[in-house]
Short mmCIF file of C-alpha atoms in Angstrom, two decimals:
data_model
loop_
_atom_site.label_atom_id
_atom_site.label_comp_id
_atom_site.label_asym_id
_atom_site.label_seq_id
_atom_site.Cartn_x
_atom_site.Cartn_y
_atom_site.Cartn_z
CA UNK H 100 45.50 -35.67 -113.17
CA UNK H 101 44.32 -32.83 -115.39
CA UNK H 102 45.50 -29.26 -115.20
CA UNK H 103 41.97 -28.08 -114.35
CA UNK H 104 40.82 -30.83 -111.99
CA UNK H 105 38.07 -29.59 -109.65
CA UNK H 106 37.87 -26.24 -111.47
CA UNK H 107 34.67 -24.66 -112.79
CA UNK H 108 34.81 -22.82 -116.10
CA UNK H 109 32.44 -20.84 -118.33
CA UNK H 110 32.88 -20.59 -122.09
CA UNK H 111 30.44 -18.27 -123.81
CA UNK H 112 29.76 -18.95 -127.46
CA UNK H 113 30.73 -22.57 -126.90
CA UNK H 114 28.53 -24.16 -129.54
CA UNK H 115 31.12 -24.28 -132.31
CA UNK H 116 34.54 -23.21 -133.49
CA UNK H 117 37.04 -21.82 -131.02
CA UNK H 118 34.60 -21.83 -128.09
CA UNK H 119 33.79 -25.50 -128.56
CA UNK H 120 37.48 -26.39 -128.86
CA UNK H 121 38.24 -24.54 -125.61
CA UNK H 122 35.36 -26.25 -123.82
CA UNK H 123 36.53 -29.68 -124.98
CA UNK H 124 40.12 -29.02 -123.90
CA UNK H 125 39.06 -27.69 -120.49
CA UNK H 126 36.80 -30.69 -119.89
CA UNK H 127 39.58 -33.06 -120.95
CA UNK H 128 41.77 -31.40 -118.30
CA UNK H 129 39.19 -32.07 -115.59
CA UNK H 130 37.07 -28.89 -115.44
CA UNK H 131 33.32 -28.70 -115.16
CA UNK H 132 32.48 -26.51 -118.15
CA UNK H 133 29.40 -24.36 -118.65
CA UNK H 134 28.73 -23.60 -122.31
CA UNK H 135 26.44 -20.97 -123.74
CA UNK H 136 24.94 -20.53 -127.18
CA UNK H 137 21.95 -18.83 -128.77
CA UNK H 138 20.73 -21.86 -130.75
CA UNK H 139 19.54 -24.82 -128.67
CA UNK H 140 20.16 -27.55 -131.24
CA UNK H 141 23.78 -26.50 -131.76
CA UNK H 142 24.33 -26.07 -128.03
CA UNK H 143 22.94 -29.52 -127.29
CA UNK H 144 25.25 -31.03 -129.92
CA UNK H 145 28.21 -29.20 -128.37
CA UNK H 146 27.39 -30.51 -124.91
CA UNK H 147 27.27 -34.04 -126.32
CA UNK H 148 30.64 -33.47 -128.01
CA UNK H 149 32.29 -32.18 -124.82
CA UNK H 150 30.91 -35.00 -122.68
CA UNK H 151 29.68 -35.44 -119.14
CA UNK H 152 31.75 -32.53 -117.79
CA UNK H 153 29.68 -30.07 -119.87
CA UNK H 154 26.56 -28.16 -118.86
CA UNK H 155 24.74 -26.18 -121.53
CA UNK H 156 22.78 -23.01 -120.75
CA UNK H 157 21.03 -21.51 -123.75
CA UNK H 158 21.55 -17.76 -123.63
CA UNK H 159 22.46 -14.65 -125.62
CA UNK H 160 25.25 -12.61 -124.01
CA UNK H 161 23.78 -9.37 -125.35
CA UNK H 162 20.63 -9.89 -123.26
CA UNK H 163 21.09 -9.11 -119.57
CA UNK H 164 18.14 -11.25 -118.50
CA UNK H 165 19.82 -14.22 -120.18
CA UNK H 166 23.07 -13.47 -118.37
CA UNK H 167 21.27 -13.19 -115.04
CA UNK H 168 19.71 -16.60 -115.63
CA UNK H 169 23.08 -18.06 -116.69
CA UNK H 170 24.90 -16.94 -113.55
CA UNK H 171 22.02 -17.91 -111.29
CA UNK H 172 22.29 -21.41 -112.76
CA UNK H 173 26.06 -21.53 -112.18
CA UNK H 174 25.68 -20.23 -108.63
CA UNK H 175 23.00 -22.79 -107.79
CA UNK H 176 24.88 -25.74 -109.26
CA UNK H 177 28.53 -24.92 -108.59
CA UNK H 178 28.71 -21.83 -106.37
CA UNK H 179 31.79 -20.38 -108.05
CA UNK H 180 33.68 -19.83 -111.32
CA UNK H 181 37.42 -20.35 -111.52
CA UNK H 182 37.79 -19.52 -115.20
CA UNK H 183 35.72 -17.27 -117.46
CA UNK H 184 36.27 -17.35 -121.22
CA UNK H 185 34.35 -14.49 -122.86
CA UNK H 186 34.38 -15.93 -126.35
CA UNK H 187 30.93 -15.19 -127.80
CA UNK H 188 31.25 -12.91 -130.79
CA UNK H 189 29.97 -12.15 -134.26
CA UNK H 190 31.25 -10.30 -137.31
CA UNK H 191 29.78 -9.31 -140.64
CA UNK H 192 31.66 -8.24 -143.75
CA UNK H 193 30.56 -4.76 -144.85
CA UNK H 194 32.58 -1.89 -146.28
CA UNK H 195 32.07 1.73 -145.31
CA UNK H 196 28.99 2.87 -147.16
CA UNK H 197 27.36 -0.55 -146.79
CA UNK H 198 27.20 -0.81 -142.98
CA UNK H 199 23.67 -0.94 -141.61
CA UNK H 200 22.48 0.20 -138.22
CA UNK H 201 21.17 -3.30 -137.56
CA UNK H 202 24.55 -4.89 -138.31
CA UNK H 203 26.39 -2.31 -136.20
CA UNK H 204 24.08 -2.79 -133.23
CA UNK H 205 24.27 -6.60 -133.41
CA UNK H 206 28.07 -6.67 -133.57
CA UNK H 207 28.49 -4.06 -130.84
CA UNK H 208 25.92 -5.63 -128.54
CA UNK H 209 27.32 -9.16 -128.71
CA UNK H 210 31.04 -8.40 -128.88
CA UNK H 211 31.28 -5.31 -126.67
CA UNK H 212 28.26 -5.22 -124.39
CA UNK H 213 28.19 -9.01 -124.13
CA UNK H 214 31.83 -9.25 -123.07
CA UNK H 215 31.50 -6.44 -120.54
CA UNK H 216 28.42 -7.77 -118.79
CA UNK H 217 29.57 -11.39 -118.94
CA UNK H 218 32.62 -10.48 -116.87
CA UNK H 219 30.83 -8.00 -114.62
CA UNK H 220 28.05 -10.43 -113.73
CA UNK H 221 30.61 -13.21 -113.16
CA UNK H 222 32.49 -11.18 -110.53
CA UNK H 223 30.49 -12.33 -107.49
CA UNK H 224 31.30 -15.94 -108.38
CA UNK H 225 35.04 -15.42 -108.96
CA UNK H 226 37.33 -16.47 -106.10
CA UNK H 227 40.62 -14.69 -105.57
CA UNK H 228 43.12 -16.03 -108.09
CA UNK H 229 40.58 -16.74 -110.82
CA UNK H 230 41.39 -16.34 -114.51
CA UNK H 231 39.44 -14.27 -117.04
CA UNK H 232 40.20 -14.73 -120.73
CA UNK H 233 38.84 -12.33 -123.33
CA UNK H 234 38.76 -13.26 -127.03
CA UNK H 235 39.91 -10.53 -129.38
CA UNK H 236 41.02 -10.87 -133.02
CA UNK H 237 44.09 -10.11 -135.11
CA UNK H 238 41.84 -7.90 -137.23
CA UNK H 239 41.85 -5.42 -134.32
CA UNK H 240 45.44 -4.45 -135.17
CA UNK H 241 45.15 -4.68 -138.95
CA UNK H 242 43.42 -2.46 -141.47
CA UNK H 243 41.22 -5.05 -143.16
CA UNK H 244 38.62 -3.64 -145.56
CA UNK H 245 35.09 -4.70 -144.71
CA UNK H 246 35.78 -5.55 -141.07
CA UNK H 247 35.91 -2.09 -139.49
CA UNK H 248 33.02 -2.58 -137.05
CA UNK H 249 34.14 -6.05 -136.03
CA UNK H 250 37.75 -4.87 -135.62
CA UNK H 251 36.68 -1.89 -133.52
CA UNK H 252 34.74 -4.09 -131.10
CA UNK H 253 37.67 -6.48 -130.80
CA UNK H 254 40.03 -3.57 -130.14
CA UNK H 255 37.68 -2.46 -127.37
CA UNK H 256 37.93 -5.93 -125.84
CA UNK H 257 41.71 -5.53 -125.67
CA UNK H 258 41.23 -2.25 -123.81
CA UNK H 259 38.79 -3.93 -121.43
CA UNK H 260 41.47 -6.48 -120.68
CA UNK H 261 44.06 -3.90 -119.64
CA UNK H 262 41.68 -1.92 -117.44
CA UNK H 263 40.11 -4.95 -115.77
CA UNK H 264 43.50 -6.52 -115.11
CA UNK H 265 44.44 -3.37 -113.19
CA UNK H 266 41.12 -3.26 -111.34
CA UNK H 267 41.22 -6.92 -110.26
CA UNK H 268 44.92 -7.32 -109.55
CA UNK H 269 44.37 -6.78 -105.83
CA UNK H 270 42.36 -9.99 -105.70
CA UNK H 271 44.91 -11.90 -107.75
CA UNK H 272 42.39 -12.28 -110.58
CA UNK H 273 44.26 -12.40 -113.85
CA UNK H 274 42.67 -10.90 -116.97
CA UNK H 275 44.31 -11.64 -120.29
CA UNK H 276 43.36 -11.26 -123.93
CA UNK H 277 43.69 -14.14 -126.38
CA UNK H 278 43.96 -12.96 -129.98
CA UNK H 279 43.56 -15.53 -132.74
CA UNK H 280 44.37 -14.86 -136.36
CA UNK H 281 42.80 -16.71 -139.29
CA UNK H 282 41.36 -19.94 -137.86
CA UNK H 283 39.33 -22.65 -139.60
CA UNK H 284 35.88 -22.11 -138.10
CA UNK H 285 32.47 -21.74 -139.79
CA UNK H 286 32.39 -18.00 -139.13
CA UNK H 287 36.01 -17.48 -140.08
CA UNK H 288 35.69 -19.43 -143.30
CA UNK H 289 32.67 -17.36 -144.32
CA UNK H 290 34.42 -14.07 -143.60
CA UNK H 291 37.55 -15.11 -145.50
CA UNK H 292 35.47 -16.14 -148.51
CA UNK H 293 33.82 -12.71 -148.59
CA UNK H 294 37.16 -10.93 -148.27
CA UNK H 295 38.79 -13.11 -150.93
CA UNK H 296 35.99 -12.34 -153.38
CA UNK H 297 36.29 -8.60 -152.73
CA UNK H 298 40.07 -8.71 -153.09
CA UNK H 299 39.77 -10.65 -156.34
CA UNK H 300 37.32 -8.11 -157.74
CA UNK H 301 39.60 -5.24 -156.77
CA UNK H 302 42.80 -6.95 -157.84
CA UNK H 303 44.47 -6.62 -154.44
CA UNK H 304 46.60 -9.34 -152.83
CA UNK H 305 45.37 -11.19 -149.76
CA UNK H 306 47.61 -10.87 -146.67
CA UNK H 307 49.93 -13.84 -146.35
CA UNK H 308 50.14 -15.96 -143.20
CA UNK H 309 53.84 -16.55 -142.45
CA UNK H 310 53.25 -20.16 -141.36
CA UNK H 311 51.48 -20.78 -144.66
CA UNK H 312 48.13 -21.99 -143.32
CA UNK H 313 45.14 -21.03 -141.24
CA UNK H 314 45.06 -22.13 -137.64
CA UNK H 315 43.04 -24.89 -136.01
CA UNK H 316 40.65 -24.22 -133.11
CA UNK H 317 42.58 -26.71 -130.97
CA UNK H 318 45.67 -24.52 -131.27
CA UNK H 319 43.76 -21.59 -129.80
CA UNK H 320 42.37 -23.88 -127.10
CA UNK H 321 45.91 -24.83 -126.08
CA UNK H 322 46.73 -21.15 -125.57
CA UNK H 323 43.51 -20.67 -123.58
CA UNK H 324 44.52 -23.57 -121.33
CA UNK H 325 47.84 -21.85 -120.61
CA UNK H 326 46.04 -18.66 -119.59
CA UNK H 327 43.52 -20.60 -117.49
CA UNK H 328 46.07 -22.44 -115.35
CA UNK H 329 48.89 -21.63 -112.97
CA UNK H 330 51.28 -22.03 -115.89
CA UNK H 331 50.51 -18.32 -116.48
CA UNK H 332 50.41 -17.31 -112.80
CA UNK H 333 52.53 -14.17 -113.37
CA UNK H 334 50.71 -13.08 -116.53
CA UNK H 335 47.95 -10.48 -116.44
CA UNK H 336 46.90 -7.61 -118.69
CA UNK H 337 48.69 -9.36 -121.54
CA UNK H 338 47.69 -10.12 -125.10
CA UNK H 339 48.62 -13.54 -126.47
CA UNK H 340 48.56 -13.75 -130.28
CA UNK H 341 47.83 -17.12 -131.88
CA UNK H 342 47.86 -15.97 -135.47
CA UNK H 343 50.52 -17.79 -137.45
CA UNK H 344 52.61 -14.63 -137.35
CA UNK H 345 50.28 -12.56 -139.54
CA UNK H 346 50.42 -9.52 -137.24
CA UNK H 347 53.96 -10.04 -136.00
CA UNK H 348 56.20 -10.64 -139.00
#
């Protein structure tokens, strides 16, 4: 028996990286998993990778019409959501003086607005005792040049988690924040390459990861599984760092 047998889960931004790893782990533990993504080809490939427990719904979390369609689909097919993983997010490397309005709006709309309305529109489908997991980032508690907008949106997500945990505690709905550090994903690799180039040009050292390596998406998925199940039944409003110690040591 899996830890999520008979459960229904949603993972936004499930086409690749951490979201895909979480979807695969949840499905392996018995959950029916809805995945979202903006690009159909990548989403279809992710559904194939997760297997017959996966249902893909192409959507952009920053667009409320897309979210309405997503939750109408979940309601019609499953009638409830036991676990919500608000994972969809973007980040672009740009130092102060180089930040564009377009980049700011995109990052804020997907990371902030998208997370807020994903959870809000999921509420009618959440039974008492459900689990909501918000994806933040270790950059939210570090001063990393070039990531100020991304870090600010991820810090906002942590604040959402505290407030929503308090608001939903009466229904036994747990809201926790999962905060990865450097993880080997397409987006993470690209961001680290940009930062490494800038640091090399400026002669500054890159921050060291105490465990001596970047993380793997499956390691973040294992932490998400803990927060999704009754293994974390007395945990809400918390922030769980999976960052190799980079913010802790």
